[in-house]
Amino acid sequence: MSLSHACRRLAALTAGVTALTLGLALPALAHVTINPGSAQQGGFTKVAFRVPNERDDASTTKLEVTFPTDHPLAFVSVKPVPGWDVKVVEGKLPKPITTEYGELTEAVTKITWSGGKIDPGQFQEFEVSMGALPTDTDQLVFPATQTYSGGEVVKWADEPKADGSEPERPAPTLKLTPASAEGDGHGASASATPSAAVPASSAPSVAPVAASSSESSDGTARLLGGAGLVLGLVGLVIGALGPRRGRAS
């Protein structure tokens, strides 16, 4: 086998493995996620709902995120996104919740972003500041609905499975960890605590907060694992071709 032929075979094999690896990794990156994916119980945090556009022939034109009512959040504010309109909806809770700020009878139940567009091959992040995070649960689930310009509606509403595997349409989920021993959890995540206590029944603020630059750790791990697979296969091919070249000479 000539060296040029061997190089062509190696290139073809590498391209095939890379395509297979990315094909396995990209679906995991494509759903709506919340970033960062964890925060401390009892504190305040800033998160971004990250929305990739999965279609080649349509743009994402609306995102609806539903907030939990079994563990409501007393303080919610959104960061304006240029080109997008935002609507924050409050509703009465099934039953009042007692918090350190008083009795909570209403809370944010849904936030909708519309009027803009996320073109094919692009993504957008919608930032929210919220708290105080509950201390009696280890996660908050935020079902999301993504609407495309062609009229297609995709619901990301499946809760995490008990066995740890990923559901088909996973809902954005914020994992909650115990507060550190140094503090009580306030301000332990992003610095998004309210500047002053306000009545729990007051309308949510729509004030800007600091921008987020968090990345999806799950997607990074998958891509690094795929890269390792590619390099390993390349090494095997080179090792196999070495003796052939020796015999040919």
PDB file of C-alpha atoms in Angstrom:
ATOM      1  CA  MET A   1       0.000   0.000   0.000  1.00  0.00           C
ATOM      2  CA  SER A   2       1.464   3.362  -1.003  1.00  0.00           C
ATOM      3  CA  LEU A   3       1.923   6.115   1.546  1.00  0.00           C
ATOM      4  CA  SER A   4      -0.498   8.424  -0.303  1.00  0.00           C
ATOM      5  CA  HIS A   5      -3.181   5.723  -0.355  1.00  0.00           C
ATOM      6  CA  ALA A   6      -2.673   5.113   3.358  1.00  0.00           C
ATOM      7  CA  CYS A   7      -3.009   8.830   4.081  1.00  0.00           C
ATOM      8  CA  ARG A   8      -6.249   9.024   2.118  1.00  0.00           C
ATOM      9  CA  ARG A   9      -7.665   6.058   4.043  1.00  0.00           C
ATOM     10  CA  LEU A  10      -6.612   7.656   7.324  1.00  0.00           C
ATOM     11  CA  ALA A  11      -8.259  10.962   6.396  1.00  0.00           C
ATOM     12  CA  ALA A  12     -11.482   9.242   5.379  1.00  0.00           C
ATOM     13  CA  LEU A  13     -11.577   7.228   8.597  1.00  0.00           C
ATOM     14  CA  THR A  14     -10.911  10.320  10.727  1.00  0.00           C
ATOM     15  CA  ALA A  15     -13.659  12.277   8.972  1.00  0.00           C
ATOM     16  CA  GLY A  16     -16.132   9.442   9.448  1.00  0.00           C
ATOM     17  CA  VAL A  17     -15.365   9.049  13.139  1.00  0.00           C
ATOM     18  CA  THR A  18     -15.563  12.810  13.672  1.00  0.00           C
ATOM     19  CA  ALA A  19     -18.964  12.987  11.975  1.00  0.00           C
ATOM     20  CA  LEU A  20     -20.220  10.075  14.065  1.00  0.00           C
ATOM     21  CA  THR A  21     -18.919  11.627  17.274  1.00  0.00           C
ATOM     22  CA  LEU A  22     -20.471  15.015  16.564  1.00  0.00           C
ATOM     23  CA  GLY A  23     -23.694  13.342  15.507  1.00  0.00           C
ATOM     24  CA  LEU A  24     -23.883  11.712  18.932  1.00  0.00           C
ATOM     25  CA  ALA A  25     -22.894  14.857  20.826  1.00  0.00           C
ATOM     26  CA  LEU A  26     -24.901  17.567  19.110  1.00  0.00           C
ATOM     27  CA  PRO A  27     -28.392  16.324  20.034  1.00  0.00           C
ATOM     28  CA  ALA A  28     -27.401  16.612  23.684  1.00  0.00           C
ATOM     29  CA  LEU A  29     -26.400  20.235  23.101  1.00  0.00           C
ATOM     30  CA  ALA A  30     -29.494  21.141  21.126  1.00  0.00           C
ATOM     31  CA  HIS A  31     -32.185  21.274  23.781  1.00  0.00           C
ATOM     32  CA  VAL A  32     -33.088  24.295  25.904  1.00  0.00           C
ATOM     33  CA  THR A  33     -30.909  24.341  29.017  1.00  0.00           C
ATOM     34  CA  ILE A  34     -30.374  26.446  32.125  1.00  0.00           C
ATOM     35  CA  ASN A  35     -26.849  27.712  32.784  1.00  0.00           C
ATOM     36  CA  PRO A  36     -25.200  27.363  35.181  1.00  0.00           C
ATOM     37  CA  GLY A  37     -26.920  24.106  36.024  1.00  0.00           C
ATOM     38  CA  SER A  38     -26.582  24.365  39.803  1.00  0.00           C
ATOM     39  CA  ALA A  39     -26.878  26.876  42.659  1.00  0.00           C
ATOM     40  CA  GLN A  40     -26.881  26.882  46.448  1.00  0.00           C
ATOM     41  CA  GLN A  41     -30.034  26.351  48.450  1.00  0.00           C
ATOM     42  CA  GLY A  42     -31.325  29.423  50.277  1.00  0.00           C
ATOM     43  CA  GLY A  43     -29.437  31.890  48.108  1.00  0.00           C
ATOM     44  CA  PHE A  44     -30.010  34.058  45.054  1.00  0.00           C
ATOM     45  CA  THR A  45     -28.661  33.261  41.624  1.00  0.00           C
ATOM     46  CA  LYS A  46     -28.548  34.472  38.044  1.00  0.00           C
ATOM     47  CA  VAL A  47     -29.167  31.952  35.284  1.00  0.00           C
ATOM     48  CA  ALA A  48     -29.483  31.992  31.508  1.00  0.00           C
ATOM     49  CA  PHE A  49     -31.987  29.937  29.568  1.00  0.00           C
ATOM     50  CA  ARG A  50     -29.933  28.913  26.545  1.00  0.00           C
ATOM     51  CA  VAL A  51     -31.953  28.320  23.368  1.00  0.00           C
ATOM     52  CA  PRO A  52     -30.287  26.842  20.261  1.00  0.00           C
ATOM     53  CA  ASN A  53     -32.093  26.829  16.928  1.00  0.00           C
ATOM     54  CA  GLU A  54     -32.396  23.215  15.750  1.00  0.00           C
ATOM     55  CA  ARG A  55     -34.012  23.793  12.361  1.00  0.00           C
ATOM     56  CA  ASP A  56     -32.327  24.560   9.042  1.00  0.00           C
ATOM     57  CA  ASP A  57     -35.422  26.096   7.470  1.00  0.00           C
ATOM     58  CA  ALA A  58     -36.982  28.087  10.328  1.00  0.00           C
ATOM     59  CA  SER A  59     -36.074  30.544  13.083  1.00  0.00           C
ATOM     60  CA  THR A  60     -36.991  30.376  16.748  1.00  0.00           C
ATOM     61  CA  THR A  61     -39.411  33.235  17.439  1.00  0.00           C
ATOM     62  CA  LYS A  62     -40.674  32.627  20.979  1.00  0.00           C
ATOM     63  CA  LEU A  63     -39.646  31.019  24.255  1.00  0.00           C
ATOM     64  CA  GLU A  64     -41.980  30.360  27.174  1.00  0.00           C
ATOM     65  CA  VAL A  65     -40.561  29.225  30.519  1.00  0.00           C
ATOM     66  CA  THR A  66     -42.849  27.977  33.280  1.00  0.00           C
ATOM     67  CA  PHE A  67     -41.753  28.578  36.885  1.00  0.00           C
ATOM     68  CA  PRO A  68     -42.487  26.106  39.704  1.00  0.00           C
ATOM     69  CA  THR A  69     -45.429  26.839  42.000  1.00  0.00           C
ATOM     70  CA  ASP A  70     -44.665  24.084  44.510  1.00  0.00           C
ATOM     71  CA  HIS A  71     -41.374  25.879  45.286  1.00  0.00           C
ATOM     72  CA  PRO A  72     -42.135  29.473  44.232  1.00  0.00           C
ATOM     73  CA  LEU A  73     -39.527  32.206  44.019  1.00  0.00           C
ATOM     74  CA  ALA A  74     -40.228  35.473  45.834  1.00  0.00           C
ATOM     75  CA  PHE A  75     -37.893  37.604  43.695  1.00  0.00           C
ATOM     76  CA  VAL A  76     -37.578  37.298  39.922  1.00  0.00           C
ATOM     77  CA  SER A  77     -36.163  39.874  37.504  1.00  0.00           C
ATOM     78  CA  VAL A  78     -35.177  39.635  33.857  1.00  0.00           C
ATOM     79  CA  LYS A  79     -32.434  41.154  31.766  1.00  0.00           C
ATOM     80  CA  PRO A  80     -33.718  42.895  28.616  1.00  0.00           C
ATOM     81  CA  VAL A  81     -32.613  41.244  25.373  1.00  0.00           C
ATOM     82  CA  PRO A  82     -32.259  43.578  22.371  1.00  0.00           C
ATOM     83  CA  GLY A  83     -34.910  42.842  19.747  1.00  0.00           C
ATOM     84  CA  TRP A  84     -37.050  40.744  22.097  1.00  0.00           C
ATOM     85  CA  ASP A  85     -40.170  41.580  24.105  1.00  0.00           C
ATOM     86  CA  VAL A  86     -40.536  40.003  27.538  1.00  0.00           C
ATOM     87  CA  LYS A  87     -43.714  39.317  29.505  1.00  0.00           C
ATOM     88  CA  VAL A  88     -43.558  38.273  33.165  1.00  0.00           C
ATOM     89  CA  VAL A  89     -46.743  36.647  34.455  1.00  0.00           C
ATOM     90  CA  GLU A  90     -47.644  36.363  38.139  1.00  0.00           C
ATOM     91  CA  GLY A  91     -50.319  34.070  39.513  1.00  0.00           C
ATOM     92  CA  LYS A  92     -51.829  32.948  42.793  1.00  0.00           C
ATOM     93  CA  LEU A  93     -50.181  29.948  44.397  1.00  0.00           C
ATOM     94  CA  PRO A  94     -52.163  26.767  45.137  1.00  0.00           C
ATOM     95  CA  LYS A  95     -51.423  27.469  48.790  1.00  0.00           C
ATOM     96  CA  PRO A  96     -49.530  30.288  50.560  1.00  0.00           C
ATOM     97  CA  ILE A  97     -45.851  29.691  51.267  1.00  0.00           C
ATOM     98  CA  THR A  98     -44.147  31.076  54.366  1.00  0.00           C
ATOM     99  CA  THR A  99     -40.711  32.540  53.650  1.00  0.00           C
ATOM    100  CA  GLU A 100     -38.256  34.644  55.622  1.00  0.00           C
ATOM    101  CA  TYR A 101     -39.695  37.639  53.749  1.00  0.00           C
ATOM    102  CA  GLY A 102     -43.237  36.888  54.827  1.00  0.00           C
ATOM    103  CA  GLU A 103     -46.157  34.913  53.450  1.00  0.00           C
ATOM    104  CA  LEU A 104     -46.026  34.409  49.703  1.00  0.00           C
ATOM    105  CA  THR A 105     -49.440  34.154  48.032  1.00  0.00           C
ATOM    106  CA  GLU A 106     -48.410  35.081  44.472  1.00  0.00           C
ATOM    107  CA  ALA A 107     -45.296  34.420  42.470  1.00  0.00           C
ATOM    108  CA  VAL A 108     -43.972  34.445  38.916  1.00  0.00           C
ATOM    109  CA  THR A 109     -45.494  31.519  37.033  1.00  0.00           C
ATOM    110  CA  LYS A 110     -44.286  32.158  33.479  1.00  0.00           C
ATOM    111  CA  ILE A 111     -41.898  34.316  31.463  1.00  0.00           C
ATOM    112  CA  THR A 112     -42.312  34.689  27.702  1.00  0.00           C
ATOM    113  CA  TRP A 113     -39.794  36.154  25.258  1.00  0.00           C
ATOM    114  CA  SER A 114     -41.095  36.963  21.760  1.00  0.00           C
ATOM    115  CA  GLY A 115     -40.692  39.362  18.849  1.00  0.00           C
ATOM    116  CA  GLY A 116     -37.098  38.433  18.030  1.00  0.00           C
ATOM    117  CA  LYS A 117     -35.621  35.503  16.171  1.00  0.00           C
ATOM    118  CA  ILE A 118     -32.858  32.947  16.491  1.00  0.00           C
ATOM    119  CA  ASP A 119     -31.694  31.994  13.002  1.00  0.00           C
ATOM    120  CA  PRO A 120     -30.460  28.522  11.973  1.00  0.00           C
ATOM    121  CA  GLY A 121     -27.024  27.792  13.378  1.00  0.00           C
ATOM    122  CA  GLN A 122     -27.420  30.353  16.181  1.00  0.00           C
ATOM    123  CA  PHE A 123     -28.439  30.381  19.839  1.00  0.00           C
ATOM    124  CA  GLN A 124     -29.663  32.998  22.313  1.00  0.00           C
ATOM    125  CA  GLU A 125     -29.469  33.289  26.092  1.00  0.00           C
ATOM    126  CA  PHE A 126     -32.260  34.814  28.168  1.00  0.00           C
ATOM    127  CA  GLU A 127     -31.036  35.851  31.625  1.00  0.00           C
ATOM    128  CA  VAL A 128     -33.038  35.794  34.843  1.00  0.00           C
ATOM    129  CA  SER A 129     -32.118  36.743  38.412  1.00  0.00           C
ATOM    130  CA  MET A 130     -34.072  34.854  41.071  1.00  0.00           C
ATOM    131  CA  GLY A 131     -34.308  33.793  44.691  1.00  0.00           C
ATOM    132  CA  ALA A 132     -34.494  32.944  47.432  1.00  0.00           C
ATOM    133  CA  LEU A 133     -33.918  29.363  46.311  1.00  0.00           C
ATOM    134  CA  PRO A 134     -35.752  26.737  48.376  1.00  0.00           C
ATOM    135  CA  THR A 135     -33.959  24.625  50.963  1.00  0.00           C
ATOM    136  CA  ASP A 136     -36.327  21.640  50.983  1.00  0.00           C
ATOM    137  CA  THR A 137     -35.654  20.321  47.469  1.00  0.00           C
ATOM    138  CA  ASP A 138     -32.577  19.428  45.454  1.00  0.00           C
ATOM    139  CA  GLN A 139     -33.824  20.712  42.090  1.00  0.00           C
ATOM    140  CA  LEU A 140     -36.117  23.162  40.336  1.00  0.00           C
ATOM    141  CA  VAL A 141     -37.651  22.225  36.981  1.00  0.00           C
ATOM    142  CA  PHE A 142     -38.537  24.913  34.422  1.00  0.00           C
ATOM    143  CA  PRO A 143     -40.574  23.433  31.528  1.00  0.00           C
ATOM    144  CA  ALA A 144     -39.933  25.404  28.330  1.00  0.00           C
ATOM    145  CA  THR A 145     -41.798  25.779  25.037  1.00  0.00           C
ATOM    146  CA  GLN A 146     -39.891  26.751  21.881  1.00  0.00           C
ATOM    147  CA  THR A 147     -41.826  28.118  18.902  1.00  0.00           C
ATOM    148  CA  TYR A 148     -40.485  28.279  15.330  1.00  0.00           C
ATOM    149  CA  SER A 149     -41.355  30.683  12.528  1.00  0.00           C
ATOM    150  CA  GLY A 150     -42.991  27.868  10.563  1.00  0.00           C
ATOM    151  CA  GLY A 151     -45.487  27.262  13.385  1.00  0.00           C
ATOM    152  CA  GLU A 152     -43.765  24.239  14.932  1.00  0.00           C
ATOM    153  CA  VAL A 153     -43.932  24.104  18.740  1.00  0.00           C
ATOM    154  CA  VAL A 154     -41.449  22.010  20.733  1.00  0.00           C
ATOM    155  CA  LYS A 155     -42.050  21.395  24.433  1.00  0.00           C
ATOM    156  CA  TRP A 156     -39.025  20.750  26.637  1.00  0.00           C
ATOM    157  CA  ALA A 157     -40.983  19.517  29.631  1.00  0.00           C
ATOM    158  CA  ASP A 158     -39.764  16.027  30.620  1.00  0.00           C
ATOM    159  CA  GLU A 159     -38.515  15.887  34.205  1.00  0.00           C
ATOM    160  CA  PRO A 160     -35.209  14.160  35.031  1.00  0.00           C
ATOM    161  CA  LYS A 161     -35.457  10.374  35.266  1.00  0.00           C
ATOM    162  CA  ALA A 162     -34.818   8.612  38.564  1.00  0.00           C
ATOM    163  CA  ASP A 163     -32.079   6.444  36.994  1.00  0.00           C
ATOM    164  CA  GLY A 164     -30.154   9.510  35.821  1.00  0.00           C
ATOM    165  CA  SER A 165     -30.694   8.915  32.101  1.00  0.00           C
ATOM    166  CA  GLU A 166     -31.784  11.813  29.917  1.00  0.00           C
ATOM    167  CA  PRO A 167     -35.427  11.955  28.815  1.00  0.00           C
ATOM    168  CA  GLU A 168     -36.383  12.618  25.205  1.00  0.00           C
ATOM    169  CA  ARG A 169     -37.433  16.240  25.774  1.00  0.00           C
ATOM    170  CA  PRO A 170     -35.622  17.275  28.982  1.00  0.00           C
ATOM    171  CA  ALA A 171     -36.885  20.360  30.800  1.00  0.00           C
ATOM    172  CA  PRO A 172     -34.289  22.910  31.956  1.00  0.00           C
ATOM    173  CA  THR A 173     -33.404  21.800  35.488  1.00  0.00           C
ATOM    174  CA  LEU A 174     -31.512  23.726  38.165  1.00  0.00           C
ATOM    175  CA  LYS A 175     -29.757  21.457  40.659  1.00  0.00           C
ATOM    176  CA  LEU A 176     -29.702  22.810  44.215  1.00  0.00           C
ATOM    177  CA  THR A 177     -26.798  22.063  46.541  1.00  0.00           C
ATOM    178  CA  PRO A 178     -26.539  22.629  50.317  1.00  0.00           C
ATOM    179  CA  ALA A 179     -25.296  26.048  51.369  1.00  0.00           C
ATOM    180  CA  SER A 180     -21.608  26.267  52.211  1.00  0.00           C
ATOM    181  CA  ALA A 181     -20.533  26.174  55.837  1.00  0.00           C
ATOM    182  CA  GLU A 182     -19.130  29.713  55.603  1.00  0.00           C
ATOM    183  CA  GLY A 183     -22.531  31.305  54.995  1.00  0.00           C
ATOM    184  CA  ASP A 184     -26.267  30.790  54.812  1.00  0.00           C
ATOM    185  CA  GLY A 185     -26.405  30.630  51.020  1.00  0.00           C
ATOM    186  CA  HIS A 186     -27.339  34.253  50.337  1.00  0.00           C
ATOM    187  CA  GLY A 187     -25.297  35.573  47.471  1.00  0.00           C
ATOM    188  CA  ALA A 188     -23.473  32.250  47.268  1.00  0.00           C
ATOM    189  CA  SER A 189     -24.239  31.919  43.559  1.00  0.00           C
ATOM    190  CA  ALA A 190     -24.185  34.933  41.242  1.00  0.00           C
ATOM    191  CA  SER A 191     -24.471  38.266  43.036  1.00  0.00           C
ATOM    192  CA  ALA A 192     -28.186  38.634  42.398  1.00  0.00           C
ATOM    193  CA  THR A 193     -29.568  39.387  45.855  1.00  0.00           C
ATOM    194  CA  PRO A 194     -32.153  42.171  45.998  1.00  0.00           C
ATOM    195  CA  SER A 195     -30.758  45.462  47.258  1.00  0.00           C
ATOM    196  CA  ALA A 196     -33.530  45.699  49.843  1.00  0.00           C
ATOM    197  CA  ALA A 197     -36.320  43.477  51.105  1.00  0.00           C
ATOM    198  CA  VAL A 198     -39.615  44.136  49.362  1.00  0.00           C
ATOM    199  CA  PRO A 199     -43.074  42.766  50.031  1.00  0.00           C
ATOM    200  CA  ALA A 200     -43.474  39.254  48.654  1.00  0.00           C
ATOM    201  CA  SER A 201     -46.594  40.278  46.766  1.00  0.00           C
ATOM    202  CA  SER A 202     -44.873  43.033  44.793  1.00  0.00           C
ATOM    203  CA  ALA A 203     -44.546  42.696  41.021  1.00  0.00           C
ATOM    204  CA  PRO A 204     -41.273  41.249  39.720  1.00  0.00           C
ATOM    205  CA  SER A 205     -38.576  43.708  38.759  1.00  0.00           C
ATOM    206  CA  VAL A 206     -37.433  44.079  35.172  1.00  0.00           C
ATOM    207  CA  ALA A 207     -34.049  45.631  35.966  1.00  0.00           C
ATOM    208  CA  PRO A 208     -30.854  44.690  34.096  1.00  0.00           C
ATOM    209  CA  VAL A 209     -28.386  42.381  35.818  1.00  0.00           C
ATOM    210  CA  ALA A 210     -24.821  41.417  34.981  1.00  0.00           C
ATOM    211  CA  ALA A 211     -24.264  39.345  31.846  1.00  0.00           C
ATOM    212  CA  SER A 212     -23.605  35.617  32.035  1.00  0.00           C
ATOM    213  CA  SER A 213     -20.699  33.802  30.375  1.00  0.00           C
ATOM    214  CA  SER A 214     -21.340  30.273  31.642  1.00  0.00           C
ATOM    215  CA  GLU A 215     -20.860  27.310  29.361  1.00  0.00           C
ATOM    216  CA  SER A 216     -22.619  23.958  29.231  1.00  0.00           C
ATOM    217  CA  SER A 217     -20.391  21.529  31.145  1.00  0.00           C
ATOM    218  CA  ASP A 218     -22.369  18.532  29.903  1.00  0.00           C
ATOM    219  CA  GLY A 219     -21.862  19.475  26.242  1.00  0.00           C
ATOM    220  CA  THR A 220     -18.140  20.180  26.782  1.00  0.00           C
ATOM    221  CA  ALA A 221     -17.611  16.778  28.406  1.00  0.00           C
ATOM    222  CA  ARG A 222     -19.342  15.018  25.485  1.00  0.00           C
ATOM    223  CA  LEU A 223     -17.279  16.860  22.883  1.00  0.00           C
ATOM    224  CA  LEU A 224     -13.995  16.164  24.747  1.00  0.00           C
ATOM    225  CA  GLY A 225     -14.935  12.515  24.986  1.00  0.00           C
ATOM    226  CA  GLY A 226     -15.613  12.454  21.238  1.00  0.00           C
ATOM    227  CA  ALA A 227     -12.266  14.103  20.518  1.00  0.00           C
ATOM    228  CA  GLY A 228     -10.529  11.434  22.615  1.00  0.00           C
ATOM    229  CA  LEU A 229     -12.276   8.721  20.589  1.00  0.00           C
ATOM    230  CA  VAL A 230     -11.092  10.273  17.317  1.00  0.00           C
ATOM    231  CA  LEU A 231      -7.464  10.531  18.504  1.00  0.00           C
ATOM    232  CA  GLY A 232      -7.515   6.950  19.763  1.00  0.00           C
ATOM    233  CA  LEU A 233      -8.748   5.601  16.414  1.00  0.00           C
ATOM    234  CA  VAL A 234      -6.188   7.678  14.519  1.00  0.00           C
ATOM    235  CA  GLY A 235      -3.438   6.137  16.678  1.00  0.00           C
ATOM    236  CA  LEU A 236      -4.684   2.616  15.916  1.00  0.00           C
ATOM    237  CA  VAL A 237      -4.732   3.296  12.156  1.00  0.00           C
ATOM    238  CA  ILE A 238      -1.213   4.735  12.172  1.00  0.00           C
ATOM    239  CA  GLY A 239       0.019   1.762  14.183  1.00  0.00           C
ATOM    240  CA  ALA A 240      -1.539  -0.647  11.704  1.00  0.00           C
ATOM    241  CA  LEU A 241      -0.134   1.130   8.655  1.00  0.00           C
ATOM    242  CA  GLY A 242       3.408   1.321   9.990  1.00  0.00           C
ATOM    243  CA  PRO A 243       4.328  -2.359   9.392  1.00  0.00           C
ATOM    244  CA  ARG A 244       2.749  -2.203   5.893  1.00  0.00           C
ATOM    245  CA  ARG A 245       5.044   0.629   4.868  1.00  0.00           C
ATOM    246  CA  GLY A 246       8.046  -1.281   6.263  1.00  0.00           C
ATOM    247  CA  ARG A 247       7.266  -4.341   4.204  1.00  0.00           C
ATOM    248  CA  ALA A 248       6.627  -2.248   1.098  1.00  0.00           C
ATOM    249  CA  SER A 249      10.094  -0.670   1.306  1.00  0.00           C
TER     250      SER A 249
END
